[in-house]
Amino acid sequence: MFTGPVFFEDRADAGRRLALAVAAVVPPAPLVMALPRGGVPVAFEIAMHLDAPLEVLIVRKIGAPGHQEFGLGALVDGDEAELVLNPEAVRLVRPARDYIAAETERQREEIARRRVLYRGDREPLSPKGRNVVLVDDGIATGGTIRAAIQALRRAGVRSLLLAVPVAPASAIASLRPLVEAIVCLSTPAFFRAVGLHYRDFEQTSDAEVMALLRKARYGEGA
């Protein structure tokens, strides 16, 4: 794991570099699961390199009132969307009694919208009993990834390998006990934001997510 300020050209470049490192340690017959939207271009490159199926795991942050970037928890898609709260964050913010319920319902609707958009009427690939490679384009605090890991554990995965291009060392250390392995290319000593480690960090569109999922499904290269 490198500690220097690695700069990636874009998410595809990060994915190609990450794929080489993941290939050296990944268990047999993996299922690559990406957090949309930004994690999908990274995960696509990994899935293509491993000749593995690609699926999305839709996770929506439950933000604090007036400060949506501060996560109180997250809602994770599955057979039934699962709410994973951060007790410390909830105690700190003390949101109104009905706030979390209302915000959860709002994010549940967004998950349903994205599910239809990304999958149509296709049944999702189940992580149960699979060696899962969980991918995002980077980690800031780790709250969303932590919720995804907890949900996948409850879904009965065989093993979990977390793969991200860049993250603060503190976040990697806190997540390490939760998974079998972590592949992270860069843990900068002075971490401010994921996007600062990419030359091109334009927001990934729904159209791009849909196109990459189609390509992965039919075995097409980038």
Short mmCIF file of C-alpha atoms in Angstrom, two decimals:
data_model
loop_
_atom_site.label_atom_id
_atom_site.label_comp_id
_atom_site.label_asym_id
_atom_site.label_seq_id
_atom_site.Cartn_x
_atom_site.Cartn_y
_atom_site.Cartn_z
CA MET A 1 0.00 0.00 0.00
CA PHE A 2 1.56 3.27 -1.16
CA THR A 3 1.43 6.34 1.08
CA GLY A 4 2.32 9.03 -1.46
CA PRO A 5 -0.15 11.46 -3.10
CA VAL A 6 -1.02 9.27 -6.08
CA PHE A 7 -2.93 11.16 -8.77
CA PHE A 8 -5.23 9.21 -11.06
CA GLU A 9 -6.20 10.55 -14.46
CA ASP A 10 -9.82 9.52 -13.92
CA ARG A 11 -11.86 6.70 -12.40
CA ALA A 12 -11.10 4.33 -15.29
CA ASP A 13 -7.36 4.85 -14.79
CA ALA A 14 -7.77 4.22 -11.06
CA GLY A 15 -9.75 1.07 -11.82
CA ARG A 16 -7.12 -0.33 -14.17
CA ARG A 17 -4.37 0.25 -11.61
CA LEU A 18 -6.48 -1.16 -8.82
CA ALA A 19 -7.38 -4.24 -10.89
CA LEU A 20 -3.74 -5.34 -11.07
CA ALA A 21 -3.39 -5.19 -7.28
CA VAL A 22 -6.73 -6.91 -6.66
CA ALA A 23 -5.90 -9.73 -9.09
CA ALA A 24 -2.91 -10.71 -6.93
CA VAL A 25 -5.00 -11.39 -3.82
CA VAL A 26 -8.62 -11.99 -4.87
CA PRO A 27 -10.26 -15.35 -3.97
CA PRO A 28 -11.70 -17.57 -6.72
CA ALA A 29 -14.89 -16.73 -8.63
CA PRO A 30 -15.42 -13.22 -7.22
CA LEU A 31 -18.48 -11.01 -7.55
CA VAL A 32 -17.50 -7.35 -8.01
CA MET A 33 -19.94 -4.97 -6.31
CA ALA A 34 -19.74 -1.21 -6.85
CA LEU A 35 -21.16 1.71 -4.92
CA PRO A 36 -22.83 3.95 -7.52
CA ARG A 37 -22.33 6.22 -8.99
CA GLY A 38 -18.59 6.95 -8.74
CA GLY A 39 -17.58 3.43 -7.81
CA VAL A 40 -18.96 1.92 -11.02
CA PRO A 41 -16.27 3.11 -13.51
CA VAL A 42 -13.59 1.87 -11.09
CA ALA A 43 -15.31 -1.48 -10.52
CA PHE A 44 -15.96 -1.98 -14.24
CA GLU A 45 -12.22 -2.08 -14.95
CA ILE A 46 -11.70 -4.56 -12.11
CA ALA A 47 -14.54 -6.80 -13.28
CA MET A 48 -13.22 -6.81 -16.86
CA HIS A 49 -9.69 -7.65 -15.72
CA LEU A 50 -10.92 -10.48 -13.48
CA ASP A 51 -13.52 -11.68 -16.00
CA ALA A 52 -15.99 -11.39 -13.11
CA PRO A 53 -19.65 -10.30 -12.94
CA LEU A 54 -20.39 -6.71 -11.91
CA GLU A 55 -23.30 -5.62 -9.72
CA VAL A 56 -24.22 -2.39 -7.97
CA LEU A 57 -24.88 -2.04 -4.26
CA ILE A 58 -27.00 1.08 -3.87
CA VAL A 59 -26.26 2.91 -0.62
CA ARG A 60 -27.76 6.26 0.34
CA LYS A 61 -26.39 8.37 3.17
CA ILE A 62 -28.75 9.57 5.91
CA GLY A 63 -27.38 13.07 6.40
CA ALA A 64 -27.75 15.30 9.44
CA PRO A 65 -30.37 18.10 9.38
CA GLY A 66 -28.87 21.05 7.51
CA HIS A 67 -25.56 19.21 7.06
CA GLN A 68 -26.19 16.42 4.58
CA GLU A 69 -22.49 15.59 4.23
CA PHE A 70 -22.37 14.57 7.91
CA GLY A 71 -23.73 11.04 7.92
CA LEU A 72 -25.98 9.73 10.67
CA GLY A 73 -26.00 6.38 8.90
CA ALA A 74 -26.96 4.89 5.57
CA LEU A 75 -29.72 2.95 3.86
CA VAL A 76 -28.43 -0.08 1.95
CA ASP A 77 -30.36 -1.78 -0.85
CA GLY A 78 -31.12 -5.50 -0.61
CA ASP A 79 -34.08 -7.87 -0.50
CA GLU A 80 -35.31 -5.24 1.93
CA ALA A 81 -33.47 -1.92 2.23
CA GLU A 82 -31.52 -1.96 5.49
CA LEU A 83 -30.94 1.07 7.69
CA VAL A 84 -27.53 1.14 9.40
CA LEU A 85 -27.16 4.01 11.87
CA ASN A 86 -24.02 5.41 13.50
CA PRO A 87 -25.05 5.62 17.20
CA GLU A 88 -22.30 8.11 18.05
CA ALA A 89 -23.35 10.47 15.24
CA VAL A 90 -27.01 10.21 16.23
CA ARG A 91 -26.18 10.98 19.89
CA LEU A 92 -24.08 13.96 18.82
CA VAL A 93 -26.67 15.50 16.48
CA ARG A 94 -29.85 14.48 18.36
CA PRO A 95 -32.15 14.84 15.34
CA ALA A 96 -35.88 15.33 15.86
CA ARG A 97 -37.75 12.09 16.49
CA ASP A 98 -39.37 11.95 13.05
CA TYR A 99 -36.36 13.25 11.07
CA ILE A 100 -34.60 9.92 10.56
CA ALA A 101 -37.85 8.22 9.55
CA ALA A 102 -38.63 10.93 6.98
CA GLU A 103 -35.09 11.00 5.60
CA THR A 104 -35.01 7.20 5.43
CA GLU A 105 -38.22 7.18 3.40
CA ARG A 106 -36.82 9.83 1.05
CA GLN A 107 -33.69 7.77 0.45
CA ARG A 108 -35.75 4.59 0.09
CA GLU A 109 -37.55 6.24 -2.84
CA GLU A 110 -34.21 7.23 -4.40
CA ILE A 111 -32.93 3.66 -4.04
CA ALA A 112 -36.08 2.37 -5.75
CA ARG A 113 -35.60 4.89 -8.59
CA ARG A 114 -31.98 3.89 -9.13
CA ARG A 115 -32.78 0.18 -8.88
CA VAL A 116 -35.22 0.45 -11.79
CA LEU A 117 -32.87 2.71 -13.73
CA TYR A 118 -29.77 0.53 -13.33
CA ARG A 119 -31.32 -2.95 -13.45
CA GLY A 120 -34.70 -2.62 -15.15
CA ASP A 121 -36.49 -5.92 -14.59
CA ARG A 122 -33.24 -7.88 -14.19
CA GLU A 123 -32.89 -9.80 -10.93
CA PRO A 124 -29.89 -8.56 -8.90
CA LEU A 125 -26.88 -10.83 -8.51
CA SER A 126 -26.97 -12.17 -4.96
CA PRO A 127 -23.85 -11.80 -2.79
CA LYS A 128 -24.88 -14.73 -0.59
CA GLY A 129 -22.13 -17.31 -0.41
CA ARG A 130 -19.90 -15.30 -2.79
CA ASN A 131 -16.40 -13.89 -2.54
CA VAL A 132 -17.29 -10.21 -2.93
CA VAL A 133 -14.97 -7.43 -4.07
CA LEU A 134 -16.55 -4.19 -2.79
CA VAL A 135 -15.42 -1.13 -4.77
CA ASP A 136 -15.75 2.65 -4.51
CA ASP A 137 -13.78 5.51 -6.05
CA GLY A 138 -12.35 6.45 -2.65
CA ILE A 139 -13.13 6.76 1.04
CA ALA A 140 -13.37 9.93 3.11
CA THR A 141 -14.73 8.96 6.54
CA GLY A 142 -15.74 5.37 5.79
CA GLY A 143 -19.33 5.66 7.04
CA THR A 144 -21.01 4.62 3.80
CA ILE A 145 -18.59 1.76 3.17
CA ARG A 146 -19.05 0.56 6.75
CA ALA A 147 -22.82 0.40 6.25
CA ALA A 148 -22.32 -1.52 2.99
CA ILE A 149 -20.00 -4.00 4.71
CA GLN A 150 -22.46 -4.62 7.53
CA ALA A 151 -25.30 -5.19 5.07
CA LEU A 152 -23.23 -7.60 2.97
CA ARG A 153 -22.22 -9.54 6.09
CA ARG A 154 -25.88 -9.93 7.01
CA ALA A 155 -26.60 -11.05 3.45
CA GLY A 156 -24.26 -14.00 4.01
CA VAL A 157 -21.20 -13.29 1.86
CA ARG A 158 -18.42 -15.87 1.95
CA SER A 159 -15.66 -13.26 2.07
CA LEU A 160 -15.19 -9.52 1.56
CA LEU A 161 -12.30 -7.76 -0.14
CA LEU A 162 -12.51 -3.96 -0.05
CA ALA A 163 -10.86 -2.22 -3.01
CA VAL A 164 -10.46 1.56 -3.28
CA PRO A 165 -7.90 3.77 -5.02
CA VAL A 166 -7.42 6.25 -2.18
CA ALA A 167 -8.40 6.72 1.48
CA PRO A 168 -7.02 8.19 4.70
CA ALA A 169 -4.97 5.71 6.72
CA SER A 170 -7.30 6.17 9.71
CA ALA A 171 -10.32 5.02 7.68
CA ILE A 172 -8.46 1.97 6.35
CA ALA A 173 -7.36 1.05 9.88
CA SER A 174 -10.94 1.27 11.20
CA LEU A 175 -12.30 -0.90 8.37
CA ARG A 176 -9.58 -3.55 8.35
CA PRO A 177 -11.15 -5.71 11.12
CA LEU A 178 -14.45 -5.83 9.19
CA VAL A 179 -13.16 -7.50 6.00
CA GLU A 180 -10.84 -10.31 4.96
CA ALA A 181 -8.59 -8.00 2.93
CA ILE A 182 -8.19 -4.39 1.78
CA VAL A 183 -6.50 -3.17 -1.38
CA CYS A 184 -5.87 0.59 -1.34
CA LEU A 185 -3.33 2.21 -3.66
CA SER A 186 -2.80 5.44 -1.75
CA THR A 187 -3.17 6.59 1.86
CA PRO A 188 -1.93 10.21 1.76
CA ALA A 189 -0.47 11.61 4.95
CA PHE A 190 -2.53 14.78 4.53
CA PHE A 191 -5.95 13.72 3.26
CA ARG A 192 -8.57 16.33 2.47
CA ALA A 193 -10.92 14.94 -0.15
CA VAL A 194 -11.13 12.00 -2.56
CA GLY A 195 -11.51 14.24 -5.61
CA LEU A 196 -8.16 15.96 -5.02
CA HIS A 197 -6.38 12.74 -6.00
CA TYR A 198 -7.95 12.66 -9.49
CA ARG A 199 -7.17 14.97 -12.38
CA ASP A 200 -10.70 14.37 -13.72
CA PHE A 201 -13.31 13.84 -11.00
CA GLU A 202 -16.43 14.87 -12.89
CA GLN A 203 -19.60 13.41 -11.42
CA THR A 204 -20.50 10.02 -12.89
CA SER A 205 -23.90 10.14 -14.58
CA ASP A 206 -26.72 7.62 -14.39
CA ALA A 207 -26.28 7.11 -18.14
CA GLU A 208 -22.62 6.16 -17.66
CA VAL A 209 -23.54 3.71 -14.88
CA MET A 210 -26.16 2.08 -17.09
CA ALA A 211 -23.77 1.83 -20.05
CA LEU A 212 -21.00 0.24 -17.99
CA LEU A 213 -23.37 -2.27 -16.40
CA ARG A 214 -24.57 -3.24 -19.88
CA LYS A 215 -21.01 -3.66 -21.12
CA ALA A 216 -20.09 -5.79 -18.11
CA ARG A 217 -23.19 -7.92 -18.49
CA TYR A 218 -22.44 -8.75 -22.12
CA GLY A 219 -18.69 -9.09 -21.62
CA GLU A 220 -17.67 -6.05 -23.64
CA GLY A 221 -14.46 -4.17 -22.96
CA ALA A 222 -14.24 -0.46 -22.26
#
